[in-house]
Coordinates of C-alpha atoms (C1' of nucleotides) in Angstrom, one line a residue:
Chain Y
X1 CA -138.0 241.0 4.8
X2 CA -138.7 238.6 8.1
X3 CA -142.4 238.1 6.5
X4 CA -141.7 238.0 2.8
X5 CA -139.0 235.4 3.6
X6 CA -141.7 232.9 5.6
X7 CA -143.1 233.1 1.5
X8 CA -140.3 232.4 -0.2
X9 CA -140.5 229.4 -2.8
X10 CA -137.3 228.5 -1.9
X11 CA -137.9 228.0 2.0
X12 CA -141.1 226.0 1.1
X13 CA -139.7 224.1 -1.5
X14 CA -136.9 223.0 1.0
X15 CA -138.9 222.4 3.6
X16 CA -141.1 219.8 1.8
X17 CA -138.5 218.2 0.6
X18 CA -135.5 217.9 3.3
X19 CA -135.9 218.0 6.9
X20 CA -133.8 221.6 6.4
X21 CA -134.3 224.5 9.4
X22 CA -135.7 227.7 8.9
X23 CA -132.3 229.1 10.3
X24 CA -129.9 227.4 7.5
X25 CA -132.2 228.2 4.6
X26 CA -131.8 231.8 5.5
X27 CA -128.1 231.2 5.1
X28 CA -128.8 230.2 2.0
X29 CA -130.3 233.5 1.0
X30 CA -127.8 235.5 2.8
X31 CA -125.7 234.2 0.2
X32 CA -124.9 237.4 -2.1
X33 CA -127.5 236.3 -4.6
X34 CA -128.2 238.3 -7.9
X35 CA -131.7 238.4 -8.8
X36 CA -132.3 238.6 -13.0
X37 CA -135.3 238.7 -14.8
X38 CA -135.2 236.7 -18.1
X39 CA -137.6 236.1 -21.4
X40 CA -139.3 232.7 -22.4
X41 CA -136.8 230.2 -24.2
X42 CA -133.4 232.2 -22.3
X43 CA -131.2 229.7 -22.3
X44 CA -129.7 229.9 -19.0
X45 CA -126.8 227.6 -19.2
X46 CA -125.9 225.7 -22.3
X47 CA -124.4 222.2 -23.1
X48 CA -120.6 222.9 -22.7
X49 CA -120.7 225.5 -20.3
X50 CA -118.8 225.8 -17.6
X51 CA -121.0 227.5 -14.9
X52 CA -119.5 229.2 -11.8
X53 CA -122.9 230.2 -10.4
X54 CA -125.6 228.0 -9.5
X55 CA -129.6 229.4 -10.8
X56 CA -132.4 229.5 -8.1
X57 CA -135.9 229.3 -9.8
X58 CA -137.6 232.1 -7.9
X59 CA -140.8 232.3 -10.7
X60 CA -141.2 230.6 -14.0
X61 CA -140.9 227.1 -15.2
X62 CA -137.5 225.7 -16.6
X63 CA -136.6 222.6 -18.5
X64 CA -133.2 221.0 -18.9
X65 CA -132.9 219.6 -22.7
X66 CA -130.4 217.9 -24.7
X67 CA -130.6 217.9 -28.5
X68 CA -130.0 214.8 -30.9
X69 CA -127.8 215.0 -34.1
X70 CA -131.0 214.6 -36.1
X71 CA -132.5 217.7 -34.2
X72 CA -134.5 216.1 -32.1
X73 CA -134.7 217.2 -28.1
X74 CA -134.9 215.6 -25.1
X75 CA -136.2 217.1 -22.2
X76 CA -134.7 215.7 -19.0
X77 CA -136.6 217.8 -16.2
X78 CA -138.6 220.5 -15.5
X79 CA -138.1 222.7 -12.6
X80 CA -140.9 224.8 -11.3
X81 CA -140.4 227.8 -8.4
X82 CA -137.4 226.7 -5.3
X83 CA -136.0 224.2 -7.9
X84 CA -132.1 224.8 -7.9
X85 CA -132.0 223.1 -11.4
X86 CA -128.5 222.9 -11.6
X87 CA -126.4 222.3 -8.5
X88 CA -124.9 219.2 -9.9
X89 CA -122.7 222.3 -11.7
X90 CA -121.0 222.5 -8.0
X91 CA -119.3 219.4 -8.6
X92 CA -120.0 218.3 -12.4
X93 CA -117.5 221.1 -14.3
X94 CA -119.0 220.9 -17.6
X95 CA -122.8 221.1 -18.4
X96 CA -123.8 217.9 -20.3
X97 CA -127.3 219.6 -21.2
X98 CA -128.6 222.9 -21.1
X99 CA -131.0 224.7 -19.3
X100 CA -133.5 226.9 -20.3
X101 CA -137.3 229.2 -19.6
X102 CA -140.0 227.7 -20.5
X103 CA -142.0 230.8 -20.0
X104 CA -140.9 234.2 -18.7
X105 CA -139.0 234.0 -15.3
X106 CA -137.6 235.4 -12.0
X107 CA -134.0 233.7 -11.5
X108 CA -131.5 234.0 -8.5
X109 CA -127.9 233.3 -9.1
X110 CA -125.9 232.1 -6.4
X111 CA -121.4 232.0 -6.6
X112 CA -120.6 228.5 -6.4
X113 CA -117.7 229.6 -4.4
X114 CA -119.8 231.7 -1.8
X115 CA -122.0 228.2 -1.8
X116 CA -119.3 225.8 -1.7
X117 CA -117.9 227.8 1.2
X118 CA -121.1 228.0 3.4
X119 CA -121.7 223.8 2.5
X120 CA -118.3 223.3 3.4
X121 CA -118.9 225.4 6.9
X122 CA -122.5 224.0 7.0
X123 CA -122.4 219.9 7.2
X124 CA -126.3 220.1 7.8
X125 CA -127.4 222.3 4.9
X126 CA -124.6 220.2 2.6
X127 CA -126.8 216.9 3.3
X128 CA -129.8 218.7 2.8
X129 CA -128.7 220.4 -0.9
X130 CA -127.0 216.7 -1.4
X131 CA -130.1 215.2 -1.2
X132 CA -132.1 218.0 -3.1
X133 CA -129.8 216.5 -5.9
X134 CA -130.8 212.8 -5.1
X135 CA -134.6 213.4 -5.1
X136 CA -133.6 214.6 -8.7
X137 CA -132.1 211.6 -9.5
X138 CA -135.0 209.5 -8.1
X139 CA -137.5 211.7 -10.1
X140 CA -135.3 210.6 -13.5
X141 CA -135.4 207.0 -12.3
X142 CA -139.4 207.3 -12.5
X143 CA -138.9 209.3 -15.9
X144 CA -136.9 206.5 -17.6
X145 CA -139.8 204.0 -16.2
X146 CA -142.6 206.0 -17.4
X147 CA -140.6 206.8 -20.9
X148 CA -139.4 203.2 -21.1
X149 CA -142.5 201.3 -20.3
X150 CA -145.6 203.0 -20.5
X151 CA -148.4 203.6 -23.4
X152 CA -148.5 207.5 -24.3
X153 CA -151.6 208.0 -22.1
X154 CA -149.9 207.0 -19.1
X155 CA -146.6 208.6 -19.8
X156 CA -149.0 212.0 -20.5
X157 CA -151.3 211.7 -17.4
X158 CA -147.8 210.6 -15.1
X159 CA -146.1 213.9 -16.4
X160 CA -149.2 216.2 -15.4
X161 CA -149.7 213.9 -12.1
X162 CA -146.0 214.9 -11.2
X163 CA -146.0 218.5 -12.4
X164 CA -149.1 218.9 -10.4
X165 CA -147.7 217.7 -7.2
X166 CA -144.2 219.5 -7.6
X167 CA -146.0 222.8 -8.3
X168 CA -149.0 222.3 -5.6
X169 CA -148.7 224.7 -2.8
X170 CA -151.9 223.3 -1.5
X171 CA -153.5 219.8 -1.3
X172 CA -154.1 218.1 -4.7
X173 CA -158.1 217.2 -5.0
X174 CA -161.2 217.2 -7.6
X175 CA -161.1 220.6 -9.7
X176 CA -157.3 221.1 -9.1
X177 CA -156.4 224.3 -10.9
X178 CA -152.4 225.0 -11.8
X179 CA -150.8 226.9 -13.8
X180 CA -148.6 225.1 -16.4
X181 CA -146.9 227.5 -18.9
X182 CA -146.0 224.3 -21.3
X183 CA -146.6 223.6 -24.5
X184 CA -148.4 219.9 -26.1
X185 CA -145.0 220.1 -27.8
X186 CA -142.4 220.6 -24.4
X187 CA -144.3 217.7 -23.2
X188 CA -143.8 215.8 -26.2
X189 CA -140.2 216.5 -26.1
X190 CA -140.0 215.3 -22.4
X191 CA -142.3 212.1 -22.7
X192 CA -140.2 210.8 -25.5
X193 CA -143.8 211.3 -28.3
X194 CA -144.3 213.7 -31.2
X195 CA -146.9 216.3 -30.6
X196 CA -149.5 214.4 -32.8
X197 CA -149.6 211.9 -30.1
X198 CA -149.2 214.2 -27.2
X199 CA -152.6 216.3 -28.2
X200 CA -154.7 213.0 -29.2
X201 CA -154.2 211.8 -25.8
X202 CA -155.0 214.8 -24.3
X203 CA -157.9 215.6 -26.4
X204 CA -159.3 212.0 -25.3
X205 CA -158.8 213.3 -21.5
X206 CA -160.9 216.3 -22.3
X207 CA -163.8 214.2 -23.7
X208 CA -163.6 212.1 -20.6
X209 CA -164.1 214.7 -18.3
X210 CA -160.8 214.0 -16.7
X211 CA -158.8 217.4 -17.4
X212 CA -158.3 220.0 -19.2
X213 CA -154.9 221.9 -20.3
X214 CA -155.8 224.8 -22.0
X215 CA -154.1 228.9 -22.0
X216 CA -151.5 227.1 -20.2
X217 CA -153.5 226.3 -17.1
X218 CA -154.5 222.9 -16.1
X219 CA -157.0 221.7 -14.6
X220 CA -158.3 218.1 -13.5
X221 CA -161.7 217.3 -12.6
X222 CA -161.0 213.3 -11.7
X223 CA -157.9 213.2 -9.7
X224 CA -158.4 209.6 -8.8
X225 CA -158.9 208.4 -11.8
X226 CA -155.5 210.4 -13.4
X227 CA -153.3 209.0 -11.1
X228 CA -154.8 205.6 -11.8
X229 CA -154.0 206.4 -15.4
X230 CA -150.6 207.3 -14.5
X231 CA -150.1 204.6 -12.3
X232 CA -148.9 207.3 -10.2
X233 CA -147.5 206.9 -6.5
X234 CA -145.8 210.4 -5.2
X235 CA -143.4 208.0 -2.9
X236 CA -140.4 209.0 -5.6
X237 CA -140.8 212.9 -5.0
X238 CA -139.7 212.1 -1.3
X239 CA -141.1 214.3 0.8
X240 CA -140.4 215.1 4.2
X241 CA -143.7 217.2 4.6
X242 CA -146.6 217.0 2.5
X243 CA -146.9 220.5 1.1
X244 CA -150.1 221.6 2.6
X245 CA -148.2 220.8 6.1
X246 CA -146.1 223.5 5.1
X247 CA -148.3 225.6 4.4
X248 CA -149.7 225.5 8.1
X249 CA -146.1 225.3 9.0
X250 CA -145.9 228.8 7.6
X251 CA -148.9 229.9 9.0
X252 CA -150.4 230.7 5.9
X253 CA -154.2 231.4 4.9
X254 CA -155.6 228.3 2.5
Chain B
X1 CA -102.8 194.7 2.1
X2 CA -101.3 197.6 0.5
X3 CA -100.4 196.3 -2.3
X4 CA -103.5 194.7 -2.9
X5 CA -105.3 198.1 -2.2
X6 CA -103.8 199.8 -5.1
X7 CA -106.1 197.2 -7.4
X8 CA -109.2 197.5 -5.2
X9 CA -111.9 197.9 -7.6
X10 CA -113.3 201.0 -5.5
X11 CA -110.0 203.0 -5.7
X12 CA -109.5 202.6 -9.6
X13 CA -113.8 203.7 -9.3
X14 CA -113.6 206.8 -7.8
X15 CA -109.9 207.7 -9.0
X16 CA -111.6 207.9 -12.8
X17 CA -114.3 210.2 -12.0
X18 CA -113.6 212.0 -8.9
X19 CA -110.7 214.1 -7.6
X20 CA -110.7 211.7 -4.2
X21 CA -107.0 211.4 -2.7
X22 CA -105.8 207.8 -2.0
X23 CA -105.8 208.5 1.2
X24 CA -109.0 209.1 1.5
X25 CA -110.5 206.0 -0.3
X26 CA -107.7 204.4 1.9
X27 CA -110.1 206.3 5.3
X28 CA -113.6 204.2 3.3
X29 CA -112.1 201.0 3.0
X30 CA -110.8 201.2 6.8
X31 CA -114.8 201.9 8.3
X32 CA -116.5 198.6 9.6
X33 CA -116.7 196.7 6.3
X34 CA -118.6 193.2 5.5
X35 CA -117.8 191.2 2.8
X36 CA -120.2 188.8 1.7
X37 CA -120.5 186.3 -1.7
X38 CA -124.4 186.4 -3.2
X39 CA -125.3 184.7 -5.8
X40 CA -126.7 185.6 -9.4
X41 CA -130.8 186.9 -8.9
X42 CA -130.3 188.2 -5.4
X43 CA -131.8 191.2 -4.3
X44 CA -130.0 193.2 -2.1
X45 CA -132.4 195.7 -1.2
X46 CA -136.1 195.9 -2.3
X47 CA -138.1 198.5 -3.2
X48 CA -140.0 199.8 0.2
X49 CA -136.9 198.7 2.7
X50 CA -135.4 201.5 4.7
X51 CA -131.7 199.9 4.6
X52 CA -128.9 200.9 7.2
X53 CA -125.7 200.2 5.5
X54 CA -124.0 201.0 1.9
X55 CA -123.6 198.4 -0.7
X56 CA -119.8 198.2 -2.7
X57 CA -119.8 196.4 -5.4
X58 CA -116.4 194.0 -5.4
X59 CA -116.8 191.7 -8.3
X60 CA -120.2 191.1 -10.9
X61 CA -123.0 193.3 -11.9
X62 CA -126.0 194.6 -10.6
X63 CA -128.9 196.7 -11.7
X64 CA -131.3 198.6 -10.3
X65 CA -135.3 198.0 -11.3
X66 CA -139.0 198.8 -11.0
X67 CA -141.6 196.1 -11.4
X68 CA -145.0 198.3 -12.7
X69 CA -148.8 196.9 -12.4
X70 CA -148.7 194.9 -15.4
X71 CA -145.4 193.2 -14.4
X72 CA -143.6 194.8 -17.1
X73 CA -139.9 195.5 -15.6
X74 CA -137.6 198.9 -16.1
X75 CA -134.3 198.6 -15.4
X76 CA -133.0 202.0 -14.0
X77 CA -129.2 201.3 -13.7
X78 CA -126.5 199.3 -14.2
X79 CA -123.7 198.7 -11.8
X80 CA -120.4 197.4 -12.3
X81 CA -117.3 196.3 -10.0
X82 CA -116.5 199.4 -7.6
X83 CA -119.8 201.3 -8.0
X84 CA -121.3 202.4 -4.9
X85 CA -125.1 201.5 -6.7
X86 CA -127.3 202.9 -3.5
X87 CA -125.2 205.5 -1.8
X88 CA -128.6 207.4 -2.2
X89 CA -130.1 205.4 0.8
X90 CA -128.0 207.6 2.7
X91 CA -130.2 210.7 2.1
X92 CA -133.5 208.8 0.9
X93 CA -134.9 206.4 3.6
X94 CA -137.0 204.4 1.7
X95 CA -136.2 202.6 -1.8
X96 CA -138.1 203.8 -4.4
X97 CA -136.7 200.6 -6.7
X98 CA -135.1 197.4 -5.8
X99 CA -131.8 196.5 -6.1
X100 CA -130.3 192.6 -7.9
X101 CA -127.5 191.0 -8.8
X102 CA -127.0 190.2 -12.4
X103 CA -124.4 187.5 -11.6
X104 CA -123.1 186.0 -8.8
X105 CA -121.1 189.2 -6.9
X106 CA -118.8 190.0 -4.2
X107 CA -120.1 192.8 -2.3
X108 CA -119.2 195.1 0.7
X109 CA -121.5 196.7 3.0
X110 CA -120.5 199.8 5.0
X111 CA -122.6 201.1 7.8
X112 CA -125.0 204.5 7.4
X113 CA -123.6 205.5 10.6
X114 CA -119.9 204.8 10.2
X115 CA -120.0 206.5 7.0
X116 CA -121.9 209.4 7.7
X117 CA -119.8 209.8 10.5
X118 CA -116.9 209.9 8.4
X119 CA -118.5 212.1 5.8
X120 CA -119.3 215.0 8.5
X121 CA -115.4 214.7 9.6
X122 CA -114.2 215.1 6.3
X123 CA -115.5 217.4 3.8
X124 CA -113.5 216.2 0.6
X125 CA -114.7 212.6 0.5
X126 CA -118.3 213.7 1.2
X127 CA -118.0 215.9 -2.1
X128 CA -116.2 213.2 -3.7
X129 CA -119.5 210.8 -3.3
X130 CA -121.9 213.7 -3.8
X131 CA -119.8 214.0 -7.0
X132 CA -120.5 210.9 -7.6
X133 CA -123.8 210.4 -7.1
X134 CA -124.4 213.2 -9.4
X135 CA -122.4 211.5 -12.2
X136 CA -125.3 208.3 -11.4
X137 CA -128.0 211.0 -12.4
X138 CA -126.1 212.0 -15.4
X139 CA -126.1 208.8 -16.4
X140 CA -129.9 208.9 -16.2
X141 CA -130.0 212.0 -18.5
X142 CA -128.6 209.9 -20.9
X143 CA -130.8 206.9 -20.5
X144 CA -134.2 209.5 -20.9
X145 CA -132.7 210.7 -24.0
X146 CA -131.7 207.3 -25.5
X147 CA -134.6 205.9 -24.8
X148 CA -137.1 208.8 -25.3
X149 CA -135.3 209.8 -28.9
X150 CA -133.4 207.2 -30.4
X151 CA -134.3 204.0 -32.4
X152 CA -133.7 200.4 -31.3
X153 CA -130.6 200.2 -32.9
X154 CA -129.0 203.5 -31.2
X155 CA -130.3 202.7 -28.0
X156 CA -128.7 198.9 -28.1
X157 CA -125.6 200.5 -29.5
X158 CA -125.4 203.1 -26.9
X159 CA -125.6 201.0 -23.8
X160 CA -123.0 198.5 -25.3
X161 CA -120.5 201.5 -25.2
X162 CA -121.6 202.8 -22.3
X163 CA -120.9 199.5 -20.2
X164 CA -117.5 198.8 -22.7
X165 CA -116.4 202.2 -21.3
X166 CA -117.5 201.6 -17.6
X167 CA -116.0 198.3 -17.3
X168 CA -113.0 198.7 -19.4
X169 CA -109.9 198.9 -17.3
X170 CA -107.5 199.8 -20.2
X171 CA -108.6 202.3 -23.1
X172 CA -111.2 200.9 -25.6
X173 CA -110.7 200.1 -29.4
X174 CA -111.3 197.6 -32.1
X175 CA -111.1 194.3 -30.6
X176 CA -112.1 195.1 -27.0
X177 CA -113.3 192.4 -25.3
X178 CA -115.3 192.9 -21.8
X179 CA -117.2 190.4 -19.3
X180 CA -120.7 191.5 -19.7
X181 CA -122.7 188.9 -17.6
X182 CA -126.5 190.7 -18.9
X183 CA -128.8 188.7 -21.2
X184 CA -130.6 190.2 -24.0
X185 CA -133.6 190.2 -21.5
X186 CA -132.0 192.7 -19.1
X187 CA -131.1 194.8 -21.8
X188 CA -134.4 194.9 -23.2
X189 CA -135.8 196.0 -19.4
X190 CA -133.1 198.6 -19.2
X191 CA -133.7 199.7 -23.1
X192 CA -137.8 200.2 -23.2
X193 CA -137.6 197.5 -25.5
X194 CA -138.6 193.4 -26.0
X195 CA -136.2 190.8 -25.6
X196 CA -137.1 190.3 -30.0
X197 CA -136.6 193.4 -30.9
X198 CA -132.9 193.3 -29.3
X199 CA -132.3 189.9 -30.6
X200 CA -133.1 191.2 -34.0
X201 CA -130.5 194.1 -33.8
X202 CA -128.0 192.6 -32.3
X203 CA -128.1 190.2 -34.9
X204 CA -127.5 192.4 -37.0
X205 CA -124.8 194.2 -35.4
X206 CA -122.8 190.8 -36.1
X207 CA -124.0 190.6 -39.7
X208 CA -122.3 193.5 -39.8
X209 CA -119.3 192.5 -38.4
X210 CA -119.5 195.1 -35.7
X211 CA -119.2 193.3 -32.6
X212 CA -120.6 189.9 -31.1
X213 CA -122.1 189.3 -27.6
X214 CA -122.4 185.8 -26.7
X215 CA -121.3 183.9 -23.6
X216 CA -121.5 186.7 -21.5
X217 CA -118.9 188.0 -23.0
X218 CA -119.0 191.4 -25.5
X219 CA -116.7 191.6 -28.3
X220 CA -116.1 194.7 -30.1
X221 CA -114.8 195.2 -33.8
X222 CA -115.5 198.5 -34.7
X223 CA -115.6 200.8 -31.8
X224 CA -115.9 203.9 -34.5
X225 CA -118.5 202.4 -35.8
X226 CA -120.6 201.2 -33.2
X227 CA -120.0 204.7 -30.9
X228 CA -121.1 206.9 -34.1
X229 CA -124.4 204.4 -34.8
X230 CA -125.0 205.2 -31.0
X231 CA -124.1 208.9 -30.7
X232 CA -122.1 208.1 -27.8
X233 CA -119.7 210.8 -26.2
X234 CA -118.5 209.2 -23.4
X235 CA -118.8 213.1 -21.6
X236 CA -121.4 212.3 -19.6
X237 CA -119.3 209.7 -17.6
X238 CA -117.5 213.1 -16.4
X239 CA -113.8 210.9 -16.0
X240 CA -111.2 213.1 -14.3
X241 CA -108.9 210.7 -15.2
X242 CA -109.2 208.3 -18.3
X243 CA -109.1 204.7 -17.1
X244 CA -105.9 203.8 -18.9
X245 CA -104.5 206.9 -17.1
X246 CA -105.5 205.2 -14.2
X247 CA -103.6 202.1 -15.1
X248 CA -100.6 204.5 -14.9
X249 CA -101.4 206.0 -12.2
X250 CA -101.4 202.6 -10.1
X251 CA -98.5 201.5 -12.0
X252 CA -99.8 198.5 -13.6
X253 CA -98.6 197.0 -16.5
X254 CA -101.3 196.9 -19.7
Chain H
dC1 C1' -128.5 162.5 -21.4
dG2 C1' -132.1 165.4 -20.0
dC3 C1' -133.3 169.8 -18.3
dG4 C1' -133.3 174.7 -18.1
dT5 C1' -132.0 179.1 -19.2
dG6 C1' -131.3 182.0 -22.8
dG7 C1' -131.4 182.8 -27.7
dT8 C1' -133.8 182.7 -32.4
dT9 C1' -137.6 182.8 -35.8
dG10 C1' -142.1 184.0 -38.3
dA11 C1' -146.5 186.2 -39.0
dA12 C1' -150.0 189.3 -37.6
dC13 C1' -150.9 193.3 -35.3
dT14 C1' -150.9 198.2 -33.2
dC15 C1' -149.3 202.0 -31.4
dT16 C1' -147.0 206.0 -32.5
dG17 C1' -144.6 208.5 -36.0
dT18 C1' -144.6 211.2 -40.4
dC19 C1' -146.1 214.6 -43.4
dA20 C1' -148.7 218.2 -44.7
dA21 C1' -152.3 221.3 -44.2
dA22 C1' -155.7 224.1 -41.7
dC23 C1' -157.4 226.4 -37.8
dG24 C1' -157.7 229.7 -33.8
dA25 C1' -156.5 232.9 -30.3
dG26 C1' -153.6 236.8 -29.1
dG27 C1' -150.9 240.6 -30.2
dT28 C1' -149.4 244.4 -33.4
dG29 C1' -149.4 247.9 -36.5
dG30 C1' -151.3 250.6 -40.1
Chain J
dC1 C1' -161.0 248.3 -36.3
dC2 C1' -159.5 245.2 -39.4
dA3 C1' -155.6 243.0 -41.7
dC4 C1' -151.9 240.4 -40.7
dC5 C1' -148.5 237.7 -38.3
dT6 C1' -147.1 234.3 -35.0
dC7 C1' -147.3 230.6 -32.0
dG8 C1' -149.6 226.7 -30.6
dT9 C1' -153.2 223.4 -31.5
dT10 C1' -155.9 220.3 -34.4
dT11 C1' -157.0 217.0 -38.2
dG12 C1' -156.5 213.2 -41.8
dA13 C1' -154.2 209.7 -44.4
dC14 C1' -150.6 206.7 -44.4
dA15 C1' -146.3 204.3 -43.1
dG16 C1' -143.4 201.9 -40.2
dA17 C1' -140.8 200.5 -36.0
dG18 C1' -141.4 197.6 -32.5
dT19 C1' -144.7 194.3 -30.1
dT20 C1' -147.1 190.1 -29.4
dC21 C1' -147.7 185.4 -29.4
dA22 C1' -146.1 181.1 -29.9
dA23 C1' -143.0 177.9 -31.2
dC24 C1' -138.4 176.1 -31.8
dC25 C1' -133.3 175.8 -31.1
dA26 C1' -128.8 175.3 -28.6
dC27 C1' -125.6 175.1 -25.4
dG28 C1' -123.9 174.3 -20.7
dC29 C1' -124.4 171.9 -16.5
dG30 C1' -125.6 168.4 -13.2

DNA sequence: CGCGTGGTTGAACTCTGTCAAACGAGGTGG
DNA sequence: CCACCTCGTTTGACAGAGTTCAACCACGCG
């Protein structure tokens, strides 16, 4: 358990993005958590609900959507493995979106009254969950810039700059591999573009050489040149650590 | 004093959308506050500063903004009178956007410290600002969907009933009438649209007999209308108390 | 009365959307 | 093992919402 919990996405995910301890994570997971294994497209919590349990992304992608009178969707984040996608439920009693798998997934559950009651004992891991929420916010700030004032081909390159960060356990370079169970369509409905568009762009990427997203893995030959695209600066994901420091943190193999 | 701080702008604020006890707004407004008078165009904190204190908003409106390569501008929030517009610089340390008055403003500043200080002491007010924090980000949900999924028209319609409902002190109808000190400009910045193509619609909107913005000053004559045109459900403000309950509650007259 | 900020107008242009159909890979069942 | 289904991707022709550019107007203030 000791070693498996040095792995844990959570832990890392924390530990890149707060100045957390090792110690208070763990309280986190001492928490009695339920552990559930769900389908692609389970809707996890829906718009209206009124959750009483917060989700823990353990594997899996998850997206957080809204859907228009007309039918149309809005994504409104993704949330790859340690994302707690929706702790604003803790203090926001009714879901304004919902939040569903992208792909099949591994998801922890956590009793917002067992959490509220460690936070409450625990001013340190409050400010730490409390910002975990913030660096959400900022990452919606950047989404609304991108969706708001961007051509398509930055908005698509800024989306797989980001995702690629968020996801990397390891240092992003040349010939970056990750896997990215998402369709041309989910990233339509999250840049705010019609799928037409989405796959134009990304066809044009291909024929530069740049990347390729194909069997739902990515990969992207001219990192330099993408982020240019994207006009992309990783400032707004806020990290504490650079993720490849926390990979030596952990003592881990690269 | 006490009489006046029953119509301090921050106490109505946080009495419509948190559960926060008079008393403890009461404990904010008592930490080591500045006042100061700024004029319309200043920038209280820029993008890059680490800043040390808290900015409360007393009287005007700001907005929060990102300036990208080509000088295009994205407007990521508005802020109105008892908003607490970068609480987040508690948590984050460095701005990732900057942050301007619309008009000329009152504001406030409260120390990091002294409010951190008081945060850690007392665990209700700390989830009252987490709350509302959370509501901010909420608010950006809404903004991504608007301007990733809906047409001009929507989107201008939407953030007119958005601020109407922010600002308004007493319940909102036909005939409301609210200060609203943003030229089509800054709407265009916050919408992901041109100054023209806002022109145009609000133009119409008056054609229509639906409302008329001029002079700073927004003038609404068919709130069914206008909300339904925008798909606006005023949920994602998350009140706990309507305004005009509010009102009641601090025993004004309407 | 002049200046400046903010609002208004018109014409040409373009990026992205719409619609509708075809393609391809992976999985399933007969 | 092939037919068949499904999901996701690809393509083409066309339409349209919103942009761009550039000029003009109007009101409020010193």
């Amino acid at each position: 358990m000791e070693a498996k919990l040095h792995y844990h996405p959570l832990i890392r995910h924390l530990l890149s993005t707060t100045d957390i301890s090792e110690d208070n994570v763990r309280l986190l997971l001492e928490l009695p958590i339920v552990e559930q294994d769900v389908g692609k497209g389970h809707t996890i919590v829906a718009e209206g609900d009124r959750p009483s349990r917060c989700c823990l992304i353990l594997e899996g992608f998850t997206c957080r959507s809204r859907v228009l009178a007309d039918g149309a969707r809005q994504i409104v984040a993704f949330h790859v493995p340690g994302d707690l996608p929706d702790l604003q439920s803790l203090h926001l009693k009714r879901m304004d979106h919902s939040l569903t798998t992208l792909s099949p997934a591994r998801l922890a559950f956590i009793p917002h009254e067992a959490l509220r009651g460690l936070l409450r004992a625990n001013h340190d891991l409050a400010e730490s969950l409390w910002r975990r929420t913030l660096i959400d916010a900022a990452i919606l700030r950047e989404w609304v810039t991108s969706i708001g004032r961007k051509l398509a081909r930055a908005r698509i390159a800024h989306i797989l700059c980001e995702l690629t960060v968020r996801t990397a356990a390891v240092e992003v370079g040349n010939d970056t591999r990750i896997a990215l169970p998402v369709t041309q369509n989910e990233l339509a409905d999250a840049l705010g573009l019609t799928i037409v568009s989405v796959n134009r762009h990304l066809q044009e990427f291909r024929r530069e050489g740049l990347l390729e997203l194909r069997h739902r893995t990515l990969t992207i030959y001219d990192w330099s040149k993408l982020r240019h695209i994207a006009e992309f600066d990783s400032d707004y994901l806020h990290f504490t650590r650079p993720p490849d420091a926390v990979s030596v943190l952990l003592g881990e193999r690269r």
